[in-house]
mmCIF file of C-alpha atoms in Angstrom:
data_model
loop_
_atom_site.group_PDB
_atom_site.id
_atom_site.type_symbol
_atom_site.label_atom_id
_atom_site.label_comp_id
_atom_site.label_asym_id
_atom_site.label_seq_id
_atom_site.Cartn_x
_atom_site.Cartn_y
_atom_site.Cartn_z
ATOM 1 C CA UNK F 419 -84.273 35.975 -71.621
ATOM 2 C CA UNK F 420 -80.794 34.867 -72.307
ATOM 3 C CA UNK F 421 -77.732 37.518 -72.462
ATOM 4 C CA UNK F 422 -77.116 39.236 -75.803
ATOM 5 C CA UNK F 423 -75.092 37.364 -78.553
ATOM 6 C CA UNK F 424 -72.226 39.292 -79.757
ATOM 7 C CA UNK F 425 -73.997 41.418 -82.254
ATOM 8 C CA UNK F 426 -71.224 40.498 -85.314
ATOM 9 C CA UNK F 427 -70.851 36.576 -84.187
ATOM 10 C CA UNK F 428 -74.373 34.958 -85.249
ATOM 11 C CA UNK F 429 -76.235 36.622 -88.041
ATOM 12 C CA UNK F 430 -79.648 38.510 -87.282
ATOM 13 C CA UNK F 431 -81.756 36.571 -89.906
ATOM 14 C CA UNK F 432 -83.682 33.130 -89.488
ATOM 15 C CA UNK F 433 -83.157 30.463 -90.154
ATOM 16 C CA UNK F 434 -79.308 29.971 -90.279
ATOM 17 C CA UNK F 435 -77.919 27.986 -93.421
ATOM 18 C CA UNK F 436 -74.490 25.997 -92.026
ATOM 19 C CA UNK F 437 -72.922 24.102 -94.918
ATOM 20 C CA UNK F 438 -71.692 20.745 -93.492
ATOM 21 C CA UNK F 439 -67.913 20.163 -93.678
ATOM 22 C CA UNK F 440 -67.509 23.008 -96.099
ATOM 23 C CA UNK F 441 -64.480 24.142 -94.480
ATOM 24 C CA UNK F 442 -62.660 20.976 -94.923
ATOM 25 C CA UNK F 443 -62.629 21.328 -98.460
ATOM 26 C CA UNK F 444 -61.727 24.469 -100.450
ATOM 27 C CA UNK F 445 -63.928 23.635 -103.373
ATOM 28 C CA UNK F 446 -66.880 23.040 -101.407
ATOM 29 C CA UNK F 447 -66.318 26.227 -99.222
ATOM 30 C CA UNK F 448 -66.257 28.337 -102.194
ATOM 31 C CA UNK F 449 -69.536 26.849 -103.623
ATOM 32 C CA UNK F 450 -71.097 27.219 -100.386
ATOM 33 C CA UNK F 451 -70.165 30.884 -99.869
ATOM 34 C CA UNK F 452 -71.477 31.553 -103.360
ATOM 35 C CA UNK F 453 -74.852 30.496 -102.529
ATOM 36 C CA UNK F 454 -74.876 32.627 -99.469
ATOM 37 C CA UNK F 455 -74.551 29.924 -96.424
ATOM 38 C CA UNK F 456 -74.190 31.663 -93.017
ATOM 39 C CA UNK F 457 -71.452 29.406 -91.958
ATOM 40 C CA UNK F 458 -68.979 26.631 -92.958
ATOM 41 C CA UNK F 459 -68.848 24.003 -90.635
ATOM 42 C CA UNK F 460 -65.263 22.811 -90.278
ATOM 43 C CA UNK F 461 -64.007 19.680 -88.197
ATOM 44 C CA UNK F 462 -60.523 20.607 -86.384
ATOM 45 C CA UNK F 463 -58.444 18.181 -84.582
ATOM 46 C CA UNK F 464 -54.950 18.684 -82.700
ATOM 47 C CA UNK F 465 -52.440 16.340 -83.727
ATOM 48 C CA UNK F 466 -48.912 16.940 -82.143
ATOM 49 C CA UNK F 467 -49.717 20.539 -81.654
ATOM 50 C CA UNK F 468 -50.778 20.756 -85.376
ATOM 51 C CA UNK F 469 -54.314 21.791 -85.978
ATOM 52 C CA UNK F 470 -55.796 19.388 -88.483
ATOM 53 C CA UNK F 471 -58.647 20.182 -90.709
ATOM 54 C CA UNK F 472 -60.531 16.747 -91.349
ATOM 55 C CA UNK F 473 -63.639 14.784 -90.715
ATOM 56 C CA UNK F 474 -61.943 11.472 -90.320
ATOM 57 C CA UNK F 475 -59.951 10.168 -87.319
ATOM 58 C CA UNK F 476 -56.488 8.853 -87.527
ATOM 59 C CA UNK F 477 -55.762 5.445 -86.992
ATOM 60 C CA UNK F 478 -53.938 4.396 -83.802
ATOM 61 C CA UNK F 479 -52.304 1.176 -82.534
ATOM 62 C CA UNK F 480 -51.246 1.107 -78.927
ATOM 63 C CA UNK F 481 -51.131 4.648 -78.888
ATOM 64 C CA UNK F 482 -49.148 5.170 -81.955
ATOM 65 C CA UNK F 483 -50.578 7.113 -85.082
ATOM 66 C CA UNK F 484 -50.635 5.314 -88.456
ATOM 67 C CA UNK F 485 -50.705 6.932 -91.904
ATOM 68 C CA UNK F 486 -54.313 6.059 -91.804
ATOM 69 C CA UNK F 487 -57.521 7.669 -91.548
ATOM 70 C CA UNK F 488 -60.973 5.814 -90.813
ATOM 71 C CA UNK F 489 -64.547 7.014 -91.056
ATOM 72 C CA UNK F 490 -66.670 4.309 -89.649
ATOM 73 C CA UNK F 491 -65.082 1.056 -90.842
ATOM 74 C CA UNK F 492 -63.784 2.829 -94.132
ATOM 75 C CA UNK F 493 -60.077 3.244 -93.915
ATOM 76 C CA UNK F 494 -57.877 5.086 -96.183
ATOM 77 C CA UNK F 495 -54.483 6.301 -96.515
ATOM 78 C CA UNK F 496 -53.228 9.643 -94.959
ATOM 79 C CA UNK F 497 -52.137 11.840 -97.884
ATOM 80 C CA UNK F 498 -49.367 14.658 -97.622
ATOM 81 C CA UNK F 499 -51.932 17.114 -98.609
ATOM 82 C CA UNK F 500 -53.778 16.778 -95.322
ATOM 83 C CA UNK F 501 -55.504 20.312 -94.569
ATOM 84 C CA UNK F 502 -54.297 22.400 -91.800
ATOM 85 C CA UNK F 503 -55.868 25.415 -90.032
ATOM 86 C CA UNK F 504 -53.512 27.771 -91.596
ATOM 87 C CA UNK F 505 -54.819 26.836 -95.154
ATOM 88 C CA UNK F 506 -58.235 27.257 -94.296
ATOM 89 C CA UNK F 507 -57.558 30.734 -92.735
ATOM 90 C CA UNK F 508 -55.358 31.707 -96.085
ATOM 91 C CA UNK F 509 -58.326 30.758 -98.100
ATOM 92 C CA UNK F 510 -61.250 32.062 -95.845
ATOM 93 C CA UNK F 511 -61.806 36.048 -95.166
ATOM 94 C CA UNK F 512 -62.508 36.822 -91.551
ATOM 95 C CA UNK F 513 -65.840 38.077 -92.344
ATOM 96 C CA UNK F 514 -66.787 34.569 -93.651
ATOM 97 C CA UNK F 515 -67.907 32.570 -90.646
ATOM 98 C CA UNK F 516 -66.444 29.372 -89.699
ATOM 99 C CA UNK F 517 -68.318 27.050 -87.591
ATOM 100 C CA UNK F 518 -65.583 25.203 -86.118
ATOM 101 C CA UNK F 519 -66.390 21.558 -84.661
ATOM 102 C CA UNK F 520 -63.956 20.520 -82.171
ATOM 103 C CA UNK F 521 -62.933 16.814 -82.683
ATOM 104 C CA UNK F 522 -61.385 14.310 -80.446
ATOM 105 C CA UNK F 523 -61.150 14.785 -76.373
ATOM 106 C CA UNK F 524 -57.511 16.523 -76.375
ATOM 107 C CA UNK F 525 -58.329 19.030 -73.469
ATOM 108 C CA UNK F 526 -56.227 21.550 -74.877
ATOM 109 C CA UNK F 527 -58.026 21.627 -78.621
ATOM 110 C CA UNK F 528 -60.125 24.621 -77.826
ATOM 111 C CA UNK F 529 -57.203 26.643 -76.225
ATOM 112 C CA UNK F 530 -54.827 26.116 -79.034
ATOM 113 C CA UNK F 531 -57.446 26.973 -81.719
ATOM 114 C CA UNK F 532 -58.289 30.373 -80.031
ATOM 115 C CA UNK F 533 -54.406 31.171 -79.542
ATOM 116 C CA UNK F 534 -53.806 30.227 -83.020
ATOM 117 C CA UNK F 535 -56.560 32.310 -84.726
ATOM 118 C CA UNK F 536 -55.626 35.278 -82.152
ATOM 119 C CA UNK F 537 -52.282 35.110 -83.625
ATOM 120 C CA UNK F 538 -53.080 34.958 -87.255
ATOM 121 C CA UNK F 539 -56.678 36.403 -87.552
ATOM 122 C CA UNK F 540 -57.256 38.352 -84.539
ATOM 123 C CA UNK F 541 -60.375 40.113 -86.218
ATOM 124 C CA UNK F 542 -62.419 36.897 -86.676
ATOM 125 C CA UNK F 543 -65.039 36.101 -84.116
ATOM 126 C CA UNK F 544 -64.508 32.415 -83.108
ATOM 127 C CA UNK F 545 -67.862 30.374 -83.431
ATOM 128 C CA UNK F 546 -67.242 26.767 -82.006
ATOM 129 C CA UNK F 547 -69.089 23.470 -81.190
ATOM 130 C CA UNK F 548 -68.129 20.255 -80.014
ATOM 131 C CA UNK F 549 -69.373 17.053 -78.130
ATOM 132 C CA UNK F 550 -66.079 17.304 -75.625
ATOM 133 C CA UNK F 551 -67.666 20.127 -73.319
ATOM 134 C CA UNK F 552 -64.375 20.523 -71.496
ATOM 135 C CA UNK F 553 -62.891 22.001 -74.686
ATOM 136 C CA UNK F 554 -65.740 24.419 -75.013
ATOM 137 C CA UNK F 555 -65.785 25.210 -71.048
ATOM 138 C CA UNK F 556 -62.195 26.746 -71.502
ATOM 139 C CA UNK F 557 -63.001 28.982 -73.789
ATOM 140 C CA UNK F 558 -66.580 30.012 -73.754
ATOM 141 C CA UNK F 559 -65.933 32.867 -71.078
ATOM 142 C CA UNK F 560 -63.790 34.811 -73.817
ATOM 143 C CA UNK F 561 -65.494 37.693 -75.203
ATOM 144 C CA UNK F 562 -64.559 36.905 -78.835
ATOM 145 C CA UNK F 563 -65.937 33.208 -78.745
ATOM 146 C CA UNK F 564 -69.402 31.846 -79.303
ATOM 147 C CA UNK F 565 -69.601 28.468 -77.874
ATOM 148 C CA UNK F 566 -72.652 26.072 -79.100
ATOM 149 C CA UNK F 567 -72.547 23.104 -77.345
ATOM 150 C CA UNK F 568 -73.335 19.889 -79.365
ATOM 151 C CA UNK F 569 -75.462 17.180 -78.230
ATOM 152 C CA UNK F 570 -75.919 13.993 -80.133
ATOM 153 C CA UNK F 571 -77.907 11.177 -77.988
ATOM 154 C CA UNK F 572 -80.273 11.340 -74.848
ATOM 155 C CA UNK F 573 -77.586 11.005 -72.372
ATOM 156 C CA UNK F 574 -75.823 14.229 -73.581
ATOM 157 C CA UNK F 575 -79.492 16.062 -73.851
ATOM 158 C CA UNK F 576 -79.969 15.062 -70.177
ATOM 159 C CA UNK F 577 -76.588 16.555 -69.234
ATOM 160 C CA UNK F 578 -77.055 19.517 -71.005
ATOM 161 C CA UNK F 579 -79.988 20.757 -68.948
ATOM 162 C CA UNK F 580 -77.925 21.323 -65.905
ATOM 163 C CA UNK F 581 -74.901 22.338 -67.938
ATOM 164 C CA UNK F 582 -76.696 25.266 -69.604
ATOM 165 C CA UNK F 583 -77.182 27.359 -66.192
ATOM 166 C CA UNK F 584 -73.294 27.853 -66.342
ATOM 167 C CA UNK F 585 -73.259 29.610 -69.785
ATOM 168 C CA UNK F 586 -73.133 33.119 -70.741
ATOM 169 C CA UNK F 587 -76.231 32.235 -73.172
ATOM 170 C CA UNK F 588 -77.721 29.020 -74.010
ATOM 171 C CA UNK F 589 -76.864 27.710 -77.502
ATOM 172 C CA UNK F 590 -77.069 23.945 -78.542
ATOM 173 C CA UNK F 591 -76.236 22.283 -81.838
ATOM 174 C CA UNK F 592 -78.732 19.352 -81.448
ATOM 175 C CA UNK F 593 -78.910 15.836 -83.490
ATOM 176 C CA UNK F 594 -82.252 16.886 -85.326
ATOM 177 C CA UNK F 595 -83.930 13.412 -83.968
ATOM 178 C CA UNK F 596 -83.728 14.729 -80.493
ATOM 179 C CA UNK F 597 -85.646 17.904 -81.678
ATOM 180 C CA UNK F 598 -89.101 16.662 -80.382
ATOM 181 C CA UNK F 599 -91.829 19.206 -79.533
ATOM 182 C CA UNK F 600 -91.185 18.807 -75.673
ATOM 183 C CA UNK F 601 -87.445 19.499 -76.328
ATOM 184 C CA UNK F 602 -87.957 22.274 -78.400
ATOM 185 C CA UNK F 603 -90.674 23.864 -75.968
ATOM 186 C CA UNK F 604 -87.980 23.728 -73.390
ATOM 187 C CA UNK F 605 -85.301 25.123 -75.014
ATOM 188 C CA UNK F 606 -87.486 28.068 -76.445
ATOM 189 C CA UNK F 607 -88.770 28.860 -73.263
ATOM 190 C CA UNK F 608 -85.254 29.951 -72.095
ATOM 191 C CA UNK F 609 -84.617 31.511 -75.431
ATOM 192 C CA UNK F 610 -82.109 29.078 -76.678
ATOM 193 C CA UNK F 611 -80.299 29.231 -80.109
ATOM 194 C CA UNK F 612 -80.761 26.001 -81.796
ATOM 195 C CA UNK F 613 -79.112 24.563 -84.615
ATOM 196 C CA UNK F 614 -79.930 20.905 -85.746
ATOM 197 C CA UNK F 615 -77.645 18.532 -87.743
ATOM 198 C CA UNK F 616 -77.424 16.881 -90.058
ATOM 199 C CA UNK F 617 -80.876 17.807 -91.873
ATOM 200 C CA UNK F 618 -80.475 17.147 -95.756
ATOM 201 C CA UNK F 619 -84.559 16.706 -96.127
ATOM 202 C CA UNK F 620 -86.585 19.956 -96.939
ATOM 203 C CA UNK F 621 -89.633 18.461 -95.462
ATOM 204 C CA UNK F 622 -87.767 17.607 -92.304
ATOM 205 C CA UNK F 623 -86.470 21.150 -92.198
ATOM 206 C CA UNK F 624 -90.107 22.522 -92.434
ATOM 207 C CA UNK F 625 -91.243 20.526 -89.522
ATOM 208 C CA UNK F 626 -88.482 21.830 -87.450
ATOM 209 C CA UNK F 627 -88.837 25.277 -88.607
ATOM 210 C CA UNK F 628 -92.293 25.310 -86.965
ATOM 211 C CA UNK F 629 -90.794 23.924 -83.776
ATOM 212 C CA UNK F 630 -88.563 26.979 -83.489
ATOM 213 C CA UNK F 631 -85.167 25.558 -84.756
ATOM 214 C CA UNK F 632 -82.957 28.350 -85.761
ATOM 215 C CA UNK F 633 -80.467 27.106 -88.126
ATOM 216 C CA UNK F 634 -79.513 23.767 -89.881
ATOM 217 C CA UNK F 635 -76.189 22.125 -90.731
ATOM 218 C CA UNK F 636 -76.907 20.708 -94.284
ATOM 219 C CA UNK F 637 -75.089 18.585 -97.023
ATOM 220 C CA UNK F 638 -77.785 19.741 -99.320
ATOM 221 C CA UNK F 639 -76.756 23.028 -101.435
ATOM 222 C CA UNK F 640 -80.244 23.184 -102.876
ATOM 223 C CA UNK F 641 -81.499 23.361 -99.230
ATOM 224 C CA UNK F 642 -78.996 26.189 -98.597
ATOM 225 C CA UNK F 643 -80.310 28.261 -101.813
ATOM 226 C CA UNK F 644 -83.475 27.563 -100.164
ATOM 227 C CA UNK F 645 -82.903 28.839 -96.888
ATOM 228 C CA UNK F 646 -81.071 31.910 -98.490
ATOM 229 C CA UNK F 647 -84.307 32.605 -100.273
ATOM 230 C CA UNK F 648 -86.514 32.603 -97.593
ATOM 231 C CA UNK F 649 -84.790 33.713 -94.211
ATOM 232 C CA UNK F 650 -85.932 36.928 -92.371
ATOM 233 C CA UNK F 651 -84.514 39.622 -90.037
ATOM 234 C CA UNK F 652 -85.153 38.709 -86.507
ATOM 235 C CA UNK F 653 -84.377 41.173 -83.391
ATOM 236 C CA UNK F 654 -80.716 40.537 -82.092
ATOM 237 C CA UNK F 655 -81.040 39.195 -78.628
#
């Protein structure tokens, strides 16, 4: 049995509904909160000591940033209204849970984010995920931080089995394509908290629920409504 989660960090019902990228946009955040989403997934980058809230990556040439952002092959201009962490916190009360997805590989991102929130909203529980695990390792031991390690491919999953023994409690944000019956059985055997991303198909969600998945990151607002209707209390671990 894994150690207990902080009682006010993760809701004590299942499944969890995480609104994908909702923290990146004030209007989408408002809709997700109104529907009862458990958490607003929010992408956070560190750029020149500023904490930027955005999904897209900055374009650089020879290490120098250009006023452009890219998502895959799509490139668009960086606007002056780029969202920052201060705007997000100003618009989001501390009792609205943010699922802060650490982006990029800057090793200082996790620590800088924790410092900033501690200075401006010290009452907020900090829930973070990310695929650059060094960023999470630096803050995972802190009592007000819940770190959920993101795993997106087979290589990361293989590494996670070794990494999980170092954690205060096992928690994983898993690419839903990796949630096979064998993988889920192994995760449930160690009482891991399992969130799958990005799940937009209700049929796929139901399949994953039967395997023991605890929560879903989704763009599908109707699916969030369904989860909110159907979720049930579970004992806090």
